[in-house]
XYZ file of C-alpha atoms in Angstrom:
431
model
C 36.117 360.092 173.792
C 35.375 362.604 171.238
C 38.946 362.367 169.834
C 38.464 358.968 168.562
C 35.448 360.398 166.229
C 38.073 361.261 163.398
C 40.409 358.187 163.890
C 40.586 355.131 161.216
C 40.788 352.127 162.658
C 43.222 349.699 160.263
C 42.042 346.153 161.618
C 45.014 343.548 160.007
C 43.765 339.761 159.721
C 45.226 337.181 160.943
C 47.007 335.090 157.983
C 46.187 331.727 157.875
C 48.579 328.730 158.434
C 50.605 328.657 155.370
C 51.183 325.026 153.749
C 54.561 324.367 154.272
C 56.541 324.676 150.936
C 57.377 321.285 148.600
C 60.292 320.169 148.854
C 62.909 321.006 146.027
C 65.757 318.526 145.450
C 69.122 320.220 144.624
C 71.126 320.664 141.716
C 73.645 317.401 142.686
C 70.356 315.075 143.158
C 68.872 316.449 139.933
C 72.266 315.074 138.172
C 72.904 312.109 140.279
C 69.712 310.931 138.760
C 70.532 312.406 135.045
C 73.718 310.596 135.473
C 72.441 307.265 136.491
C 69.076 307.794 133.859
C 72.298 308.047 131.077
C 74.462 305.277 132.540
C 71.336 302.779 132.480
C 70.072 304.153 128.697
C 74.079 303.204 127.789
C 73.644 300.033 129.356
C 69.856 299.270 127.430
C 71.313 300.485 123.916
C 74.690 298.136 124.464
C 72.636 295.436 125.382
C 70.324 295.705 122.763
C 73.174 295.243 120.353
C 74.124 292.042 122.003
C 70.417 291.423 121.963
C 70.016 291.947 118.147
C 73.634 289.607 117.487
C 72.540 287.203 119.501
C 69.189 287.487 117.224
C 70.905 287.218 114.218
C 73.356 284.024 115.538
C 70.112 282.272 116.434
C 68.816 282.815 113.250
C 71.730 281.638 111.537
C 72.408 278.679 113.830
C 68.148 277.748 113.294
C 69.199 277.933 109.618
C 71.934 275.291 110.004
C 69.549 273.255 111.697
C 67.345 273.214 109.238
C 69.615 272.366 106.845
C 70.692 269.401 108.659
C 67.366 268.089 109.818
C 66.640 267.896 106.021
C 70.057 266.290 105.191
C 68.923 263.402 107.703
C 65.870 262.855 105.964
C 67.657 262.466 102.614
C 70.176 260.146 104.123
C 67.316 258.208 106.304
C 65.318 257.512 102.756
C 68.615 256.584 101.061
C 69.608 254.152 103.669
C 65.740 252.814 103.812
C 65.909 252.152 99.671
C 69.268 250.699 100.167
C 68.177 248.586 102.930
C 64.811 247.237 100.341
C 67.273 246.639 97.522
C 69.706 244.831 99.535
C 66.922 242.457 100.805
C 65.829 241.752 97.345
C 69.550 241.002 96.074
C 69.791 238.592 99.249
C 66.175 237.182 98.209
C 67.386 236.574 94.587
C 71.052 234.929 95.655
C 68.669 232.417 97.827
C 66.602 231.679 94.506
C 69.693 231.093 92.712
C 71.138 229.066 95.002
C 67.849 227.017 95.430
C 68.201 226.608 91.688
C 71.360 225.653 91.047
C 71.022 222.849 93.880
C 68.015 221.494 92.522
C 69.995 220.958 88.837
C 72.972 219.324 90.463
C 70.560 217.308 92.796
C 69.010 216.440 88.881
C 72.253 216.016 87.511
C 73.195 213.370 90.110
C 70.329 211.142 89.831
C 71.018 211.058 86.281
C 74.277 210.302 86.617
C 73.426 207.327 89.186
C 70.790 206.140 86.755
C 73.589 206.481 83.604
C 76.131 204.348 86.036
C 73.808 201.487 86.578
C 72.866 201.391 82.888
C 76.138 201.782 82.361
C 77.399 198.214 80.347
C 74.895 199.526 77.229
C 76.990 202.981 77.262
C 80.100 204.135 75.751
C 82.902 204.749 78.000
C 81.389 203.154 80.177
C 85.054 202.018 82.539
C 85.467 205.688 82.603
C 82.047 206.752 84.619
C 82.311 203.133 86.629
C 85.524 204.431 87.835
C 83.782 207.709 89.298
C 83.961 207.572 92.878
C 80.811 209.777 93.964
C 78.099 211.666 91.842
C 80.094 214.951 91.600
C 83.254 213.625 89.935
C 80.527 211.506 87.492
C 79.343 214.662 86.473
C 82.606 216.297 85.957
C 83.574 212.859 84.284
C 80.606 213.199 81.817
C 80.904 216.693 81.204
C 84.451 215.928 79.607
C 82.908 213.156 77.743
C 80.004 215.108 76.611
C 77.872 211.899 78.164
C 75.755 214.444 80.150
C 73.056 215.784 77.737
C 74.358 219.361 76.340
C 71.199 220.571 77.597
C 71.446 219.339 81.492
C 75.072 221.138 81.296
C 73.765 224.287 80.094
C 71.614 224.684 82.389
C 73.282 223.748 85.195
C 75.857 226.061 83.931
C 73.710 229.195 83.501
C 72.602 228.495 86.921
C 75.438 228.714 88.468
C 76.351 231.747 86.622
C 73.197 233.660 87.841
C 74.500 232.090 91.152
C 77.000 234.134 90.926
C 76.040 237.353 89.332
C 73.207 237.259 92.394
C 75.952 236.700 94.797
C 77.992 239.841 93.180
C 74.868 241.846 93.487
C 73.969 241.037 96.904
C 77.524 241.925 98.138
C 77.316 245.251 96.103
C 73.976 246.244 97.926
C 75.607 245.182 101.107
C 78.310 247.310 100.212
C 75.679 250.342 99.258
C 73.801 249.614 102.333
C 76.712 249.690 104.593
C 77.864 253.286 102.712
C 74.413 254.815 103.348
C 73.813 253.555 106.938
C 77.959 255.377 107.301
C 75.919 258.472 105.508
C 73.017 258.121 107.808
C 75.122 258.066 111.219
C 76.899 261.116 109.893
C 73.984 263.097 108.816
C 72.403 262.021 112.344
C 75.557 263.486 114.111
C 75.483 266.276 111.813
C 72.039 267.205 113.174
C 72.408 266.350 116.535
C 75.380 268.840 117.364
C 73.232 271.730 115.090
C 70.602 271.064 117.420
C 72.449 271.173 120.414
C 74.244 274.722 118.861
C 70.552 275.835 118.201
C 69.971 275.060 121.658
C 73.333 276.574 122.961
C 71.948 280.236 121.075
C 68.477 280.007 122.345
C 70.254 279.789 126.183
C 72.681 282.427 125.587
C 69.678 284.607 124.015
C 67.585 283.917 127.167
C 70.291 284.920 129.341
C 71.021 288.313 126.940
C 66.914 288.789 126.850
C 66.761 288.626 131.349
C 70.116 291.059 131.244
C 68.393 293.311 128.701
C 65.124 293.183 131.015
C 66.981 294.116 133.641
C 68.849 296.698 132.292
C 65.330 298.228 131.068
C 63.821 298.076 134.404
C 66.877 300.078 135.818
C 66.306 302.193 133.396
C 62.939 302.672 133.748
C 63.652 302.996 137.290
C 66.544 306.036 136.863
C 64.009 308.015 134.589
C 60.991 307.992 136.555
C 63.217 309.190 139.750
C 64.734 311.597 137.894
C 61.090 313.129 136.277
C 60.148 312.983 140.002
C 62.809 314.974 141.101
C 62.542 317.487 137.976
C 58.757 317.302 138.655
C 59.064 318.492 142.036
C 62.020 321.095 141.241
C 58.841 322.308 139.139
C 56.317 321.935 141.700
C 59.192 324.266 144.138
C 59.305 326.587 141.582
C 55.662 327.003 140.835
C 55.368 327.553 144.837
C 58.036 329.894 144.957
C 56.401 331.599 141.887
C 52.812 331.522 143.835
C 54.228 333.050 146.918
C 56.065 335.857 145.499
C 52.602 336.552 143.373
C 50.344 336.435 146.607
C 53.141 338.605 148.402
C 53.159 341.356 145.368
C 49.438 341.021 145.664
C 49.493 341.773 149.343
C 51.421 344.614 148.896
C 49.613 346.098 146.455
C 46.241 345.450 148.768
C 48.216 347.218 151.757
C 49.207 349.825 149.431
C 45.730 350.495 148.291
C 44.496 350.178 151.723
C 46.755 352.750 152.884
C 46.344 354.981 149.980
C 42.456 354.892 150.605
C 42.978 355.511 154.303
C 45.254 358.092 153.502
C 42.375 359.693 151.147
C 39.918 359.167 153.718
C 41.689 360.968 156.338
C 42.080 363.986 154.000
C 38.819 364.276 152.994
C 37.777 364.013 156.802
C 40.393 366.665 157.552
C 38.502 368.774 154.829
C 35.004 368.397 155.468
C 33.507 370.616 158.148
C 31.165 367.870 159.661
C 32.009 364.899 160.612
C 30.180 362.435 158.977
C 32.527 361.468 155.779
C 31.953 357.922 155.157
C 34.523 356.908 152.941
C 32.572 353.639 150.648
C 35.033 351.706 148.745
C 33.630 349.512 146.143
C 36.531 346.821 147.233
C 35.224 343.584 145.180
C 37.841 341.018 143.633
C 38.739 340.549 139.991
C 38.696 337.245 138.613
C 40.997 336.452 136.257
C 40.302 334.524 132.216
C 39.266 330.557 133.060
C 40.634 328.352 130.244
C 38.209 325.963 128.731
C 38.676 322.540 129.242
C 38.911 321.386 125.026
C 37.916 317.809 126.332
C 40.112 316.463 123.764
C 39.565 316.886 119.981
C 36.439 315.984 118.392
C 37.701 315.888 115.110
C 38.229 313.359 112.327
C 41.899 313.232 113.095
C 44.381 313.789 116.624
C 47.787 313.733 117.672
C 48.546 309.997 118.890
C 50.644 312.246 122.094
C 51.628 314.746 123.552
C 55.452 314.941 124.125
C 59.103 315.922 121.386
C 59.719 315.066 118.437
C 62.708 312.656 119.004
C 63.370 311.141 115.601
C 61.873 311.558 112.297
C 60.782 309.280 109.287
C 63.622 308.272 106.809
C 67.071 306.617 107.223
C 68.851 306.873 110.587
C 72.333 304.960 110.972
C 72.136 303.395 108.244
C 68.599 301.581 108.870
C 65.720 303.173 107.697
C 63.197 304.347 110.383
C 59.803 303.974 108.909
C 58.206 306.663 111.347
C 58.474 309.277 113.862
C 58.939 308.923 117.724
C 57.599 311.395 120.321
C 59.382 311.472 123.169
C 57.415 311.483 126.881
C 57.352 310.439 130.015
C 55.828 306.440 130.806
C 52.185 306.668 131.330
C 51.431 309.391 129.150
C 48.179 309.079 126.965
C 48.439 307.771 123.796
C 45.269 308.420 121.466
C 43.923 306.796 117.947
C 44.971 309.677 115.278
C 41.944 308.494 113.610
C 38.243 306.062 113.696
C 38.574 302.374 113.185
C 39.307 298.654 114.041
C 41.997 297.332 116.125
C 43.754 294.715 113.987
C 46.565 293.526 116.268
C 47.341 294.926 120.240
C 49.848 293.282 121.950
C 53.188 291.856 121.516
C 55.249 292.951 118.469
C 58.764 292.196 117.360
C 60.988 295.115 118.045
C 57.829 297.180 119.633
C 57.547 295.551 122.721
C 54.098 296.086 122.888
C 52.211 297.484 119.662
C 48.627 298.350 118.684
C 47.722 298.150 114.808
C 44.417 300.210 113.874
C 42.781 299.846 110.472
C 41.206 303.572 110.211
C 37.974 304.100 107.955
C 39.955 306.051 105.882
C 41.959 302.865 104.464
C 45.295 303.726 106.578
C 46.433 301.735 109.017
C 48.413 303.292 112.299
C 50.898 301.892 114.470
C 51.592 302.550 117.697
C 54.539 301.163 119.343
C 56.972 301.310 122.585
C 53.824 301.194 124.371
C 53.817 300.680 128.282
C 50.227 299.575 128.589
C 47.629 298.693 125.951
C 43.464 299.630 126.976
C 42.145 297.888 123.585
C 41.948 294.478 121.598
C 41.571 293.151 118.319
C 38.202 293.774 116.464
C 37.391 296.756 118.937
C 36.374 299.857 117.240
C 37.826 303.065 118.276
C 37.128 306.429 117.721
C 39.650 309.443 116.934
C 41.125 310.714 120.204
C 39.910 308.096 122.667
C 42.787 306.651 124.936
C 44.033 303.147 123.777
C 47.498 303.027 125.428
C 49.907 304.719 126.802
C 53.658 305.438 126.198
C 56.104 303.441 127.417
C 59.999 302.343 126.700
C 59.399 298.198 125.636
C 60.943 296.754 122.675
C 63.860 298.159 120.992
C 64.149 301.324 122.742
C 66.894 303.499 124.132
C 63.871 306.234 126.127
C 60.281 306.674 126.802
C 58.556 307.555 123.487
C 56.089 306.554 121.090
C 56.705 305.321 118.037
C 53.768 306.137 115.337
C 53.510 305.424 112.039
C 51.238 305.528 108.837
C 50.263 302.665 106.278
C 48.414 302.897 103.369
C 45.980 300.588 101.803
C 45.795 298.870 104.733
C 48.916 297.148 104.851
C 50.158 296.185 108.501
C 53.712 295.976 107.702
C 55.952 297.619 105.078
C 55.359 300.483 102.842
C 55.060 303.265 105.726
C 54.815 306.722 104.227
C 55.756 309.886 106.613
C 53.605 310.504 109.352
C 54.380 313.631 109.879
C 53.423 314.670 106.619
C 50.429 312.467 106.849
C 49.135 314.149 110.466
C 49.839 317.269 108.300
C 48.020 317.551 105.725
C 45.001 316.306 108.383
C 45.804 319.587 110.145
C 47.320 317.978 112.894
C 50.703 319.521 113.521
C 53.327 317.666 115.142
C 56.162 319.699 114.394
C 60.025 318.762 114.649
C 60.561 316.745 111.261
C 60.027 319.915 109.033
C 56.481 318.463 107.558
């Protein structure tokens, strides 16, 4: 028993149950899902073209419209004024016509009266002869018998008669040509209408494909950053393991070494008492401080690339600077203020407009999700959204801009620049 005085015992633990390893998709499903992630962006960005055309024919067609709902109008109040002087030419014929009957029914009982005085007249055979008031008045006419001024009258009657009767038949005639005017100007309108109405359907229908198409889309790219995510995740675990197996070997190493040492130095010491006391404790490697976010005056709206800067881009100018990054990543106010707009915006999807205190107002747009609402005040760095791929977008990014003087829309200077000289860097744009 004495033997075992000067023998080391090496006592090995017993490793714990390892967690089995995360899985780690392969190279084909990695580019199975870049390839369909591609295929659907190709399929948002063509759409969006037929989505912007089909804009711009709906405008034009809504123009049209316009046009020809005012056209109507015109034509409408024509034919109503037409309609108002026709009915006054008809009410003046009817006056005339009143008239002039009344001055023949005048003329006739004179004439009766002149044929049964008739033995103290002149010529009188000639009247007697007369077989009916009207040929007595032509009779007397011819032999100026009538009184000049009974003829005259009866004469300018009849001509007002007929200028009234010429009048009525020209507003008739006026009437008739803007009611034609009218009809066609309805028709006109009708069928630009019903185009208008054609272009809003075939919108609709471009809007649900383009909807689709961005859900699919949306769909490809988050299964493809969950494969790359857990490629990463495999890697980080293969990383871990072959750091905790270097550290084991070191520890066995070191173990040995030491019991190695300890053997020698029992070899070498006369007695046998040698107690070998290894200080043994761990090293704990640098923590990293939580920042908590910045607490400055000014922040980066997200984290993410630099995917395209301020100025012109094909063509169009791009009034300021997208950051690429996956859906659902924070977006922050760059700076303390008011909310002026958050919700749907033309071209943005969703959008949130904040008037900062220091008189410019940032936009925020693409967004997936919006956490704020008009008149709320926010402070720099707190979370009011978060990135997304609405709107008139080809990727998850967010779209940020800078206004000055508090204008909402228009007059953008470079953000980049403008984060800057704030001593926020963003990089990529070469501000």
């Amino acid at each position: 028993m004495a033997v075992l005085a000067g023998t080391t015992l090496v006592v090995t633990a017993v490793p714990a149950l390892a967690a089995p390893p995360p899985p780690n998709p392969t190279d084909s499903q990695l580019g199975d899902a870049k390839a369909q992630q591609d295929a659907a962006a190709a399929e948002v960005g063509r759409i969006a073209g037929l989505v912007t055309a089909a804009e711009a024919e709906l405008e034009r067609v809504g123009y049209q419209a316009e046009a020809a709902g005012t056209a109507y109008e015109v034509a409408n109040q024509a034919l109503q004024a037409a309609q108002e002087r026709a009915d006054e030419a008809a009410a003046l014929l009817r006056q005339a016509a009143d008239a002039v009957a009344a001055a023949q029914v005048r003329i006739a009982h004179f004439s009766r009266d002149s044929y049964i005085t008739g033995p103290s007249m002149s010529t009188t055979a000639v009247l007697l002869d007369a077989r009916g008031p009207s040929e007595l008045i032509q009779r007397a006419a011819m032999l100026d018998y009538v009184a000049a001024d009974k003829v005259d009258v009866l004469a300018g009657m009849e001509v007002a008669r007929i200028a009234q009767a010429t009048a009525e038949s020209q507003a008739r005639t006026a009437r008739d040509e803007m009611a034609a005017a009218e009809e066609s100007a309805a028709a006109a309108k009708a069928a630009a209408d019903a185009q208008v109405a054609v272009q809003r359907g075939a919108y609709a229908e471009i809007e649900a494909q383009k909807a689709v198409y961005e859900q699919q889309f949306e769909d490809a790219n988050i299964r493809l950053l969950q494969l790359q995510g857990a490629r990463n995740a495999h890697q980080q675990w293969q990383q871990q393991q072959a750091a905790e197996e270097a550290a084991r070997r070191q520890a066995a190493e070191r173990a040995a070494a030491e019991a190695a040492a300890a053997a020698a130095a029992a070899r070498n010491t006369s007695s046998g008492g040698g107690g070998g006391g290894g200080g043994g404790g761990s090293s704990a490697g640098p923590v990293r401080g939580d920042s908590g976010g910045s607490s400055g005056a000014y922040v980066k709206p997200t984290s993410g690339r630099v995917s395209s800067c301020f100025g012109a881009r094909w063509g169009t100018f791009h009034g300021g600077v997208d950051i690429a990054a996956p859906i659902g990543t924070p977006v922050y106010s760059a700076h303390s203020g008011v909310v002026q707009r958050a919700g749907p915006a033309t071209g943005f999807g969703y959008a949130v407009y904040i008037l900062g205190d220091d008189g410019y107002v940032t936009v925020y747009g693409h967004v997936h999700k919006y956490f704020v609402r008009a008149g709320e005040r926010v402070r720099a760095g707190e979370v009011i959204a978060e990135v997304g791929n609405r709107g008139q977008s080809t990727g998850p990014h967010l779209h940020f801009e800078a206004h000055p003087r508090g204008v909402l829309h228009g007059g953008q200077t470079d953000p980049v620049r403008w984060l800057n000289a704030r001593g926020i860097t963003v990089g990529g744009c070469g501000g």
